[in-house]
PDB file of C-alpha atoms in Angstrom:
ATOM      1  CA  MET A 508      29.240  -5.484  46.314  1.00 34.00           C
ATOM      2  CA  LEU A 509      30.172  -5.392  42.586  1.00 37.00           C
ATOM      3  CA  LEU A 510      33.457  -3.664  41.661  1.00 43.00           C
ATOM      4  CA  PHE A 511      35.107  -3.322  38.253  1.00 38.00           C
ATOM      5  CA  ALA A 512      38.358  -2.360  37.258  1.00 35.00           C
ATOM      6  CA  LEU A 513      38.874   1.100  36.452  1.00 33.00           C
ATOM      7  CA  LEU A 514      39.646   1.590  32.679  1.00 32.00           C
ATOM      8  CA  PRO A 515      42.386   4.183  31.458  1.00 29.00           C
ATOM      9  CA  PRO A 516      40.757   7.803  32.096  1.00 31.00           C
ATOM     10  CA  GLY A 517      39.463   9.373  29.050  1.00 32.00           C
ATOM     11  CA  PRO A 518      38.726  12.994  28.436  1.00 30.00           C
ATOM     12  CA  SER A 519      36.468  14.791  30.936  1.00 31.00           C
ATOM     13  CA  PRO A 520      33.048  16.160  29.545  1.00 30.00           C
ATOM     14  CA  ALA A 521      31.771  19.223  29.975  1.00 30.00           C
ATOM     15  CA  ALA A 522      30.775  20.066  33.688  1.00 32.00           C
ATOM     16  CA  GLY A 523      27.249  21.623  32.504  1.00 34.00           C
ATOM     17  CA  LYS A 524      25.420  24.005  34.848  1.00 33.00           C
ATOM     18  CA  TRP A 525      24.055  22.607  38.202  1.00 33.00           C
ATOM     19  CA  ALA A 526      23.056  24.567  41.391  1.00 34.00           C
ATOM     20  CA  ALA A 527      21.669  23.370  44.712  1.00 34.00           C
ATOM     21  CA  THR A 528      18.266  24.533  45.245  1.00 33.00           C
ATOM     22  CA  ARG A 529      18.448  24.034  49.091  1.00 36.00           C
ATOM     23  CA  SER A 530      21.107  25.366  51.687  1.00 38.00           C
ATOM     24  CA  ALA A 531      24.359  23.616  51.283  1.00 40.00           C
ATOM     25  CA  ARG A 532      25.491  24.280  54.760  1.00 46.00           C
ATOM     26  CA  PRO A 533      27.464  21.273  56.303  1.00 43.00           C
ATOM     27  CA  ALA A 534      25.278  18.595  57.802  1.00 52.00           C
ATOM     28  CA  ALA A 535      24.669  18.881  61.559  1.00 92.00           C
ATOM     29  CA  MET A 536      27.019  16.570  63.548  1.00 96.00           C
ATOM     30  CA  VAL A 537      26.186  14.382  66.652  1.00 96.00           C
ATOM     31  CA  HIS A 538      28.602  13.638  69.604  1.00 96.00           C
ATOM     32  CA  VAL A 539      29.332  10.168  70.019  1.00 97.00           C
ATOM     33  CA  PRO A 540      30.798   9.281  73.352  1.00 96.00           C
ATOM     34  CA  GLY A 541      33.799   7.226  73.697  1.00 96.00           C
ATOM     35  CA  GLY A 542      33.858   3.938  74.944  1.00 97.00           C
ATOM     36  CA  THR A 543      34.720   0.231  74.557  1.00 98.00           C
ATOM     37  CA  PHE A 544      33.019  -2.304  72.109  1.00 98.00           C
ATOM     38  CA  ALA A 545      33.537  -5.853  70.591  1.00 98.00           C
ATOM     39  CA  MET A 546      34.495  -5.013  66.816  1.00 98.00           C
ATOM     40  CA  GLY A 547      33.855  -7.670  64.148  1.00 96.00           C
ATOM     41  CA  SER A 548      31.906 -10.600  63.869  1.00 92.00           C
ATOM     42  CA  ALA A 549      31.736 -14.207  65.014  1.00 86.00           C
ATOM     43  CA  ALA A 550      28.813 -15.136  62.523  1.00 78.00           C
ATOM     44  CA  LYS A 551      29.195 -18.012  60.419  1.00 70.00           C
ATOM     45  CA  GLU A 552      29.246 -17.922  56.610  1.00 64.00           C
ATOM     46  CA  ASP A 553      25.761 -17.123  55.360  1.00 57.00           C
ATOM     47  CA  GLY A 554      25.986 -18.065  51.598  1.00 52.00           C
ATOM     48  CA  ALA A 555      25.944 -14.376  50.683  1.00 48.00           C
ATOM     49  CA  MET A 556      29.640 -13.628  51.054  1.00 56.00           C
ATOM     50  CA  SER A 557      32.514 -14.768  53.147  1.00 61.00           C
ATOM     51  CA  MET A 558      32.862 -12.937  56.626  1.00 78.00           C
ATOM     52  CA  ARG A 559      36.478 -14.194  57.336  1.00 83.00           C
ATOM     53  CA  HIS A 560      37.492 -10.501  57.320  1.00 90.00           C
ATOM     54  CA  GLU A 561      35.570  -9.689  59.928  1.00 94.00           C
ATOM     55  CA  LYS A 562      37.099 -12.032  62.398  1.00 94.00           C
ATOM     56  CA  PRO A 563      38.477 -12.208  65.210  1.00 95.00           C
ATOM     57  CA  VAL A 564      35.862 -10.155  67.465  1.00 96.00           C
ATOM     58  CA  HIS A 565      38.098  -8.096  69.365  1.00 97.00           C
ATOM     59  CA  GLU A 566      37.719  -5.385  72.149  1.00 98.00           C
ATOM     60  CA  VAL A 567      38.556  -1.934  71.041  1.00 98.00           C
ATOM     61  CA  ALA A 568      38.257   1.472  72.895  1.00 98.00           C
ATOM     62  CA  VAL A 569      37.700   4.844  70.901  1.00 98.00           C
ATOM     63  CA  HIS A 570      37.794   8.378  72.204  1.00 97.00           C
ATOM     64  CA  SER A 571      34.660  10.453  71.905  1.00 97.00           C
ATOM     65  CA  PHE A 572      34.186  12.556  68.699  1.00 97.00           C
ATOM     66  CA  TRP A 573      31.611  14.205  66.418  1.00 97.00           C
ATOM     67  CA  MET A 574      30.239  12.512  63.355  1.00 98.00           C
ATOM     68  CA  ASP A 575      27.863  14.006  60.646  1.00 98.00           C
ATOM     69  CA  ALA A 576      24.184  13.171  61.284  1.00 97.00           C
ATOM     70  CA  THR A 577      23.784  12.020  57.697  1.00 98.00           C
ATOM     71  CA  GLU A 578      25.994  10.959  54.758  1.00 98.00           C
ATOM     72  CA  VAL A 579      27.366  14.112  52.901  1.00 98.00           C
ATOM     73  CA  THR A 580      24.467  15.214  50.477  1.00 97.00           C
ATOM     74  CA  VAL A 581      24.734  16.653  47.012  1.00 98.00           C
ATOM     75  CA  ALA A 582      23.829  19.930  48.073  1.00 97.00           C
ATOM     76  CA  GLN A 583      26.912  20.002  50.773  1.00 97.00           C
ATOM     77  CA  PHE A 584      29.206  18.630  48.302  1.00 98.00           C
ATOM     78  CA  ALA A 585      28.080  21.467  45.883  1.00 98.00           C
ATOM     79  CA  ARG A 586      29.060  23.906  48.458  1.00 98.00           C
ATOM     80  CA  PHE A 587      32.645  22.403  48.350  1.00 98.00           C
ATOM     81  CA  VAL A 588      32.958  22.417  44.786  1.00 98.00           C
ATOM     82  CA  ALA A 589      31.598  26.098  44.316  1.00 98.00           C
ATOM     83  CA  ALA A 590      34.141  27.374  47.022  1.00 98.00           C
ATOM     84  CA  THR A 591      37.178  25.263  45.607  1.00 98.00           C
ATOM     85  CA  HIS A 592      36.461  24.583  42.021  1.00 98.00           C
ATOM     86  CA  TYR A 593      37.289  20.944  42.865  1.00 98.00           C
ATOM     87  CA  ARG A 594      37.054  18.306  40.073  1.00 98.00           C
ATOM     88  CA  THR A 595      36.524  14.696  41.473  1.00 98.00           C
ATOM     89  CA  GLU A 596      38.082  11.857  39.757  1.00 98.00           C
ATOM     90  CA  ALA A 597      34.967  10.569  37.854  1.00 98.00           C
ATOM     91  CA  GLU A 598      34.858  13.916  36.169  1.00 98.00           C
ATOM     92  CA  LYS A 599      38.700  13.679  35.214  1.00 98.00           C
ATOM     93  CA  PHE A 600      38.073  10.268  34.082  1.00 98.00           C
ATOM     94  CA  GLY A 601      34.999  11.133  31.939  1.00 98.00           C
ATOM     95  CA  TRP A 602      32.836   8.290  33.104  1.00 98.00           C
ATOM     96  CA  SER A 603      31.998   6.178  36.444  1.00 98.00           C
ATOM     97  CA  GLY A 604      30.191   2.931  37.219  1.00 98.00           C
ATOM     98  CA  VAL A 605      26.822   2.760  37.395  1.00 98.00           C
ATOM     99  CA  PHE A 606      24.475  -0.273  38.276  1.00 96.00           C
ATOM    100  CA  ARG A 607      21.792  -0.448  35.642  1.00 93.00           C
ATOM    101  CA  ILE A 608      18.553  -1.850  37.550  1.00 87.00           C
ATOM    102  CA  ASP A 609      16.945  -2.217  34.210  1.00 89.00           C
ATOM    103  CA  LEU A 610      19.671  -4.268  32.857  1.00 91.00           C
ATOM    104  CA  ALA A 611      20.494  -5.811  36.291  1.00 91.00           C
ATOM    105  CA  LYS A 612      24.291  -5.219  36.065  1.00 94.00           C
ATOM    106  CA  TRP A 613      27.166  -2.789  36.140  1.00 96.00           C
ATOM    107  CA  THR A 614      28.068  -0.858  33.239  1.00 97.00           C
ATOM    108  CA  ARG A 615      30.621   1.894  32.345  1.00 98.00           C
ATOM    109  CA  VAL A 616      28.490   5.130  31.775  1.00 98.00           C
ATOM    110  CA  ASP A 617      30.447   8.007  30.270  1.00 98.00           C
ATOM    111  CA  GLY A 618      29.488  11.494  31.699  1.00 98.00           C
ATOM    112  CA  ALA A 619      28.134   9.792  35.068  1.00 98.00           C
ATOM    113  CA  ASP A 620      29.333  11.975  38.003  1.00 98.00           C
ATOM    114  CA  TRP A 621      28.219  13.348  41.207  1.00 98.00           C
ATOM    115  CA  ARG A 622      26.168  15.844  39.394  1.00 98.00           C
ATOM    116  CA  HIS A 623      24.746  13.182  36.865  1.00 98.00           C
ATOM    117  CA  PRO A 624      24.461   9.998  38.696  1.00 98.00           C
ATOM    118  CA  ASN A 625      23.132   8.029  35.659  1.00 96.00           C
ATOM    119  CA  GLY A 626      24.818   9.800  33.134  1.00 97.00           C
ATOM    120  CA  PRO A 627      24.596  13.388  31.391  1.00 97.00           C
ATOM    121  CA  LYS A 628      20.718  13.481  31.090  1.00 96.00           C
ATOM    122  CA  SER A 629      20.400  12.837  34.733  1.00 97.00           C
ATOM    123  CA  ASN A 630      20.507  15.209  37.635  1.00 98.00           C
ATOM    124  CA  ALA A 631      21.472  14.591  41.160  1.00 98.00           C
ATOM    125  CA  LYS A 632      18.840  15.546  43.685  1.00 98.00           C
ATOM    126  CA  PRO A 633      20.081  18.114  46.562  1.00 98.00           C
ATOM    127  CA  ASP A 634      19.266  15.735  49.403  1.00 97.00           C
ATOM    128  CA  ASP A 635      20.427  12.501  48.227  1.00 98.00           C
ATOM    129  CA  PRO A 636      23.682  11.167  49.319  1.00 98.00           C
ATOM    130  CA  VAL A 637      26.404  12.480  47.233  1.00 98.00           C
ATOM    131  CA  SER A 638      27.845   9.498  44.913  1.00 98.00           C
ATOM    132  CA  HIS A 639      30.487   8.911  42.473  1.00 98.00           C
ATOM    133  CA  VAL A 640      32.921  10.224  44.686  1.00 98.00           C
ATOM    134  CA  SER A 641      36.403   8.370  45.241  1.00 98.00           C
ATOM    135  CA  TRP A 642      38.298   8.089  48.689  1.00 98.00           C
ATOM    136  CA  ASN A 643      40.611  10.972  47.473  1.00 98.00           C
ATOM    137  CA  ASP A 644      37.299  13.154  46.757  1.00 98.00           C
ATOM    138  CA  ALA A 645      36.105  12.310  50.146  1.00 98.00           C
ATOM    139  CA  ASP A 646      39.343  13.199  51.720  1.00 98.00           C
ATOM    140  CA  ALA A 647      39.578  16.417  50.116  1.00 98.00           C
ATOM    141  CA  TYR A 648      36.216  17.454  51.150  1.00 98.00           C
ATOM    142  CA  ALA A 649      36.594  16.287  54.673  1.00 98.00           C
ATOM    143  CA  LYS A 650      40.146  18.485  54.817  1.00 98.00           C
ATOM    144  CA  TRP A 651      38.259  21.560  53.423  1.00 98.00           C
ATOM    145  CA  LEU A 652      35.860  21.568  56.420  1.00 96.00           C
ATOM    146  CA  GLY A 653      38.605  20.829  58.901  1.00 96.00           C
ATOM    147  CA  HIS A 654      37.179  17.447  59.411  1.00 97.00           C
ATOM    148  CA  ARG A 655      38.635  14.124  58.732  1.00 98.00           C
ATOM    149  CA  LEU A 656      37.188  10.558  57.519  1.00 98.00           C
ATOM    150  CA  PRO A 657      36.456   8.391  60.436  1.00 98.00           C
ATOM    151  CA  THR A 658      38.314   5.553  61.323  1.00 98.00           C
ATOM    152  CA  GLU A 659      37.098   2.045  60.611  1.00 98.00           C
ATOM    153  CA  ALA A 660      36.760   1.330  64.240  1.00 98.00           C
ATOM    154  CA  GLU A 661      35.055   4.864  65.047  1.00 98.00           C
ATOM    155  CA  TRP A 662      32.417   4.105  62.192  1.00 98.00           C
ATOM    156  CA  GLU A 663      31.560   0.714  63.560  1.00 98.00           C
ATOM    157  CA  TYR A 664      31.504   2.026  67.143  1.00 98.00           C
ATOM    158  CA  ALA A 665      28.916   4.789  66.161  1.00 98.00           C
ATOM    159  CA  ALA A 666      27.125   2.543  63.811  1.00 98.00           C
ATOM    160  CA  ARG A 667      26.219   0.232  66.588  1.00 98.00           C
ATOM    161  CA  GLY A 668      24.425   3.160  68.258  1.00 98.00           C
ATOM    162  CA  GLY A 669      25.330   1.941  71.798  1.00 97.00           C
ATOM    163  CA  LEU A 670      23.938  -1.570  71.378  1.00 98.00           C
ATOM    164  CA  GLU A 671      26.392  -4.431  72.251  1.00 95.00           C
ATOM    165  CA  GLY A 672      26.914  -7.431  69.892  1.00 94.00           C
ATOM    166  CA  LYS A 673      23.896  -6.671  67.525  1.00 96.00           C
ATOM    167  CA  THR A 674      23.832  -7.787  63.977  1.00 95.00           C
ATOM    168  CA  TYR A 675      22.351  -4.398  62.747  1.00 96.00           C
ATOM    169  CA  SER A 676      22.134  -0.953  63.987  1.00 97.00           C
ATOM    170  CA  TRP A 677      18.829  -1.267  65.720  1.00 97.00           C
ATOM    171  CA  GLY A 678      18.998  -4.743  66.795  1.00 97.00           C
ATOM    172  CA  ASP A 679      19.236  -8.593  65.685  1.00 96.00           C
ATOM    173  CA  GLU A 680      16.014  -8.555  63.465  1.00 96.00           C
ATOM    174  CA  LEU A 681      16.587  -7.324  59.971  1.00 94.00           C
ATOM    175  CA  ASN A 682      12.695  -6.062  59.695  1.00 93.00           C
ATOM    176  CA  PRO A 683      11.359  -5.750  63.039  1.00 95.00           C
ATOM    177  CA  GLY A 684       7.670  -6.060  62.883  1.00 93.00           C
ATOM    178  CA  GLY A 685       7.963  -5.909  59.318  1.00 91.00           C
ATOM    179  CA  LYS A 686       8.959  -2.288  59.282  1.00 93.00           C
ATOM    180  CA  ALA A 687      11.942  -1.298  56.772  1.00 92.00           C
ATOM    181  CA  MET A 688      14.766   0.235  58.779  1.00 96.00           C
ATOM    182  CA  ALA A 689      17.159   1.152  55.968  1.00 97.00           C
ATOM    183  CA  ASN A 690      17.218   1.641  52.243  1.00 97.00           C
ATOM    184  CA  TRP A 691      18.602  -1.900  51.079  1.00 96.00           C
ATOM    185  CA  TRP A 692      17.652  -4.406  48.313  1.00 94.00           C
ATOM    186  CA  GLN A 693      14.722  -6.444  49.091  1.00 92.00           C
ATOM    187  CA  GLY A 694      13.946  -9.294  46.837  1.00 92.00           C
ATOM    188  CA  HIS A 695      16.577 -11.345  44.736  1.00 93.00           C
ATOM    189  CA  PHE A 696      19.585  -9.266  43.670  1.00 93.00           C
ATOM    190  CA  PRO A 697      20.134  -8.318  40.738  1.00 92.00           C
ATOM    191  CA  ASP A 698      16.903  -9.405  38.983  1.00 91.00           C
ATOM    192  CA  ARG A 699      14.254  -8.911  41.290  1.00 92.00           C
ATOM    193  CA  ASN A 700      13.732  -5.544  43.278  1.00 89.00           C
ATOM    194  CA  GLU A 701      10.740  -5.228  45.467  1.00 91.00           C
ATOM    195  CA  GLY A 702      11.446  -2.024  46.860  1.00 90.00           C
ATOM    196  CA  ARG A 703       9.417  -2.697  49.895  1.00 91.00           C
ATOM    197  CA  ASP A 704      11.634   0.115  51.706  1.00 93.00           C
ATOM    198  CA  GLY A 705       9.879   2.670  49.415  1.00 94.00           C
ATOM    199  CA  TYR A 706      13.071   2.890  47.137  1.00 95.00           C
ATOM    200  CA  SER A 707      14.522   1.429  44.126  1.00 89.00           C
ATOM    201  CA  GLY A 708      17.722   3.461  44.189  1.00 93.00           C
ATOM    202  CA  LEU A 709      19.228   5.915  46.326  1.00 96.00           C
ATOM    203  CA  ALA A 710      17.090   7.475  49.012  1.00 97.00           C
ATOM    204  CA  PRO A 711      17.317  11.037  50.464  1.00 97.00           C
ATOM    205  CA  VAL A 712      19.383  11.058  53.643  1.00 97.00           C
ATOM    206  CA  ALA A 713      17.332  10.692  56.968  1.00 96.00           C
ATOM    207  CA  ARG A 714      14.393   8.909  55.489  1.00 96.00           C
ATOM    208  CA  PHE A 715      14.633   6.172  58.159  1.00 96.00           C
ATOM    209  CA  PRO A 716      15.079   6.044  61.749  1.00 96.00           C
ATOM    210  CA  PRO A 717      18.214   7.078  63.317  1.00 97.00           C
ATOM    211  CA  ASN A 718      20.147   4.740  65.519  1.00 97.00           C
ATOM    212  CA  GLY A 719      21.051   5.282  69.335  1.00 97.00           C
ATOM    213  CA  TYR A 720      23.351   7.887  68.873  1.00 97.00           C
ATOM    214  CA  GLY A 721      21.185   9.980  66.318  1.00 96.00           C
ATOM    215  CA  LEU A 722      22.838   8.652  63.285  1.00 97.00           C
ATOM    216  CA  TYR A 723      20.978   8.285  59.990  1.00 97.00           C
ATOM    217  CA  ASP A 724      21.584   5.919  57.133  1.00 98.00           C
ATOM    218  CA  MET A 725      24.541   4.110  58.904  1.00 98.00           C
ATOM    219  CA  THR A 726      23.126   0.989  57.082  1.00 97.00           C
ATOM    220  CA  GLY A 727      22.247   1.020  53.183  1.00 97.00           C
ATOM    221  CA  ASN A 728      21.858   3.884  50.874  1.00 98.00           C
ATOM    222  CA  VAL A 729      25.438   4.273  50.003  1.00 98.00           C
ATOM    223  CA  TRP A 730      28.745   2.844  51.097  1.00 98.00           C
ATOM    224  CA  GLU A 731      30.537   5.100  53.203  1.00 98.00           C
ATOM    225  CA  TRP A 732      34.803   5.475  52.761  1.00 98.00           C
ATOM    226  CA  VAL A 733      36.624   5.480  55.799  1.00 98.00           C
ATOM    227  CA  ALA A 734      40.025   6.421  56.426  1.00 98.00           C
ATOM    228  CA  ASP A 735      41.621   3.074  57.008  1.00 98.00           C
ATOM    229  CA  ARG A 736      43.832   1.167  54.468  1.00 98.00           C
ATOM    230  CA  TRP A 737      42.526  -2.315  53.692  1.00 98.00           C
ATOM    231  CA  ASP A 738      44.040  -5.656  55.253  1.00 96.00           C
ATOM    232  CA  GLU A 739      41.566  -8.313  55.625  1.00 94.00           C
ATOM    233  CA  ASN A 740      43.858  -9.791  58.276  1.00 95.00           C
ATOM    234  CA  TYR A 741      44.321  -6.704  60.387  1.00 97.00           C
ATOM    235  CA  TYR A 742      41.669  -7.505  63.221  1.00 97.00           C
ATOM    236  CA  ALA A 743      44.034 -10.181  64.274  1.00 95.00           C
ATOM    237  CA  HIS A 744      46.700  -7.910  65.577  1.00 95.00           C
ATOM    238  CA  SER A 745      44.670  -4.603  65.528  1.00 97.00           C
ATOM    239  CA  PRO A 746      45.520  -2.128  68.467  1.00 97.00           C
ATOM    240  CA  LYS A 747      43.252  -2.335  71.367  1.00 97.00           C
ATOM    241  CA  ARG A 748      42.767   1.725  71.520  1.00 97.00           C
ATOM    242  CA  ASP A 749      41.847   3.895  68.616  1.00 97.00           C
ATOM    243  CA  PRO A 750      43.450   1.843  65.739  1.00 98.00           C
ATOM    244  CA  ARG A 751      43.892   3.627  62.688  1.00 97.00           C
ATOM    245  CA  GLY A 752      44.339   0.695  60.310  1.00 97.00           C
ATOM    246  CA  PRO A 753      47.689  -0.944  58.727  1.00 97.00           C
ATOM    247  CA  ALA A 754      50.339   1.394  57.458  1.00 96.00           C
ATOM    248  CA  GLY A 755      50.376   0.075  53.935  1.00 96.00           C
ATOM    249  CA  GLY A 756      47.909  -1.124  51.350  1.00 96.00           C
ATOM    250  CA  SER A 757      46.930  -0.343  48.013  1.00 97.00           C
ATOM    251  CA  GLU A 758      42.934  -0.127  48.809  1.00 98.00           C
ATOM    252  CA  ARG A 759      40.745   1.665  51.372  1.00 98.00           C
ATOM    253  CA  VAL A 760      37.938   0.241  53.454  1.00 98.00           C
ATOM    254  CA  MET A 761      34.327   0.988  52.869  1.00 98.00           C
ATOM    255  CA  ARG A 762      31.542   0.377  55.630  1.00 98.00           C
ATOM    256  CA  GLY A 763      27.748   0.113  55.423  1.00 97.00           C
ATOM    257  CA  GLY A 764      26.714  -1.462  52.636  1.00 96.00           C
ATOM    258  CA  SER A 765      24.367   0.209  50.048  1.00 97.00           C
ATOM    259  CA  TYR A 766      20.993   0.110  48.399  1.00 96.00           C
ATOM    260  CA  LEU A 767      22.329  -3.002  46.520  1.00 96.00           C
ATOM    261  CA  CYS A 768      22.995  -5.178  49.071  1.00 94.00           C
ATOM    262  CA  SER A 769      20.589  -7.905  49.647  1.00 92.00           C
ATOM    263  CA  GLU A 770      20.001 -11.081  51.702  1.00 90.00           C
ATOM    264  CA  ASN A 771      21.223 -13.387  48.810  1.00 88.00           C
ATOM    265  CA  PHE A 772      24.097 -11.051  48.024  1.00 84.00           C
ATOM    266  CA  CYS A 773      26.503  -8.846  49.743  1.00 79.00           C
ATOM    267  CA  SER A 774      24.747  -8.650  53.322  1.00 80.00           C
ATOM    268  CA  ASN A 775      26.932  -5.828  54.203  1.00 88.00           C
ATOM    269  CA  TYR A 776      24.317  -3.829  55.702  1.00 91.00           C
ATOM    270  CA  ARG A 777      25.318  -5.725  58.959  1.00 95.00           C
ATOM    271  CA  VAL A 778      27.251  -3.277  61.359  1.00 96.00           C
ATOM    272  CA  ALA A 779      30.327  -5.770  61.172  1.00 96.00           C
ATOM    273  CA  GLY A 780      30.286  -5.820  57.351  1.00 95.00           C
ATOM    274  CA  ARG A 781      33.437  -4.426  55.321  1.00 95.00           C
ATOM    275  CA  SER A 782      34.470  -3.847  51.858  1.00 95.00           C
ATOM    276  CA  HIS A 783      37.345  -2.475  50.068  1.00 97.00           C
ATOM    277  CA  ALA A 784      38.252  -0.510  46.923  1.00 98.00           C
ATOM    278  CA  THR A 785      41.154   1.385  45.333  1.00 98.00           C
ATOM    279  CA  PRO A 786      41.046   5.044  46.544  1.00 98.00           C
ATOM    280  CA  ASP A 787      40.238   6.172  43.029  1.00 98.00           C
ATOM    281  CA  SER A 788      37.335   3.742  42.532  1.00 98.00           C
ATOM    282  CA  THR A 789      33.909   5.804  41.727  1.00 98.00           C
ATOM    283  CA  LEU A 790      30.581   4.018  41.863  1.00 98.00           C
ATOM    284  CA  SER A 791      26.816   4.896  42.107  1.00 98.00           C
ATOM    285  CA  ASN A 792      26.495   3.264  45.290  1.00 97.00           C
ATOM    286  CA  VAL A 793      29.578   4.656  47.205  1.00 98.00           C
ATOM    287  CA  GLY A 794      29.463   8.040  49.264  1.00 98.00           C
ATOM    288  CA  PHE A 795      30.917   9.040  52.913  1.00 98.00           C
ATOM    289  CA  ARG A 796      30.338  11.330  55.922  1.00 98.00           C
ATOM    290  CA  THR A 797      33.021  12.855  58.199  1.00 98.00           C
ATOM    291  CA  VAL A 798      33.948  13.289  61.556  1.00 98.00           C
ATOM    292  CA  LYS A 799      35.707  16.032  63.882  1.00 97.00           C
ATOM    293  CA  ASP A 800      37.621  15.697  67.279  1.00 94.00           C
ATOM    294  CA  ARG A 801      37.203  18.655  68.834  1.00 70.00           C
ATOM    295  CA  ARG A 802      33.812  19.928  69.910  1.00 60.00           C
ATOM    296  CA  ARG A 803      32.460  22.483  67.436  1.00 47.00           C
TER     297      ARG A 803
END
């Protein structure tokens, strides 16, 4: 994933008028039964990126929990904003990072935010995953619902869908039977996007098959913020039960990859793939989902 440093915040543009055209009720949640699994990857370097921070593979046990079946949508986030008058960090900064497919590069776009994902003249679709949200924004939304962000261990356990030791949330073959199983970049990033999955950018949530737990888009579409702070060596000393990540660190973990991950660059659509960014980072390919401990 391409990340570029945030520039000093500028004045925030007028929010403009926006209203969800569909129900903005919270996403349905699915129950993920507790269990033990092998977290991480022993895979060799694939040329696309280093996998050293996915090692060592280590046994982890997690308690059961409830998780959003889909990534939080624009419509759901709009409900939160309407109720709380919350302003995201991209709105406060007055800009956000947008990957321009036509230019094949990341750009700073003034006025880009969760309502206007490609700039002031664009409009987010209600059933798209919300993007341009920072970790701080995601955490605020989760707390408003009485939920929380998943731990990194919970996220990976849920993404595996009950499969043991598989590369992807559906198995070991990226395109089983030639079928696109998720929204990621087919072709050569960043100059050729073949769009064989039907999308050149964001896909509406739940357009691809769910995994074994009934969770959609755990692979690709948008990166998903999780609760943990980042430490590339954390796996070497991670607790064996319900790890919560390191106590300190200036960045937060993201999981799942996005529509910009490809075979030649950032193959983080693998269930073990990890990335990280500062908690105020906002980009056009970053979103989140929430979890809840108790039965609803």
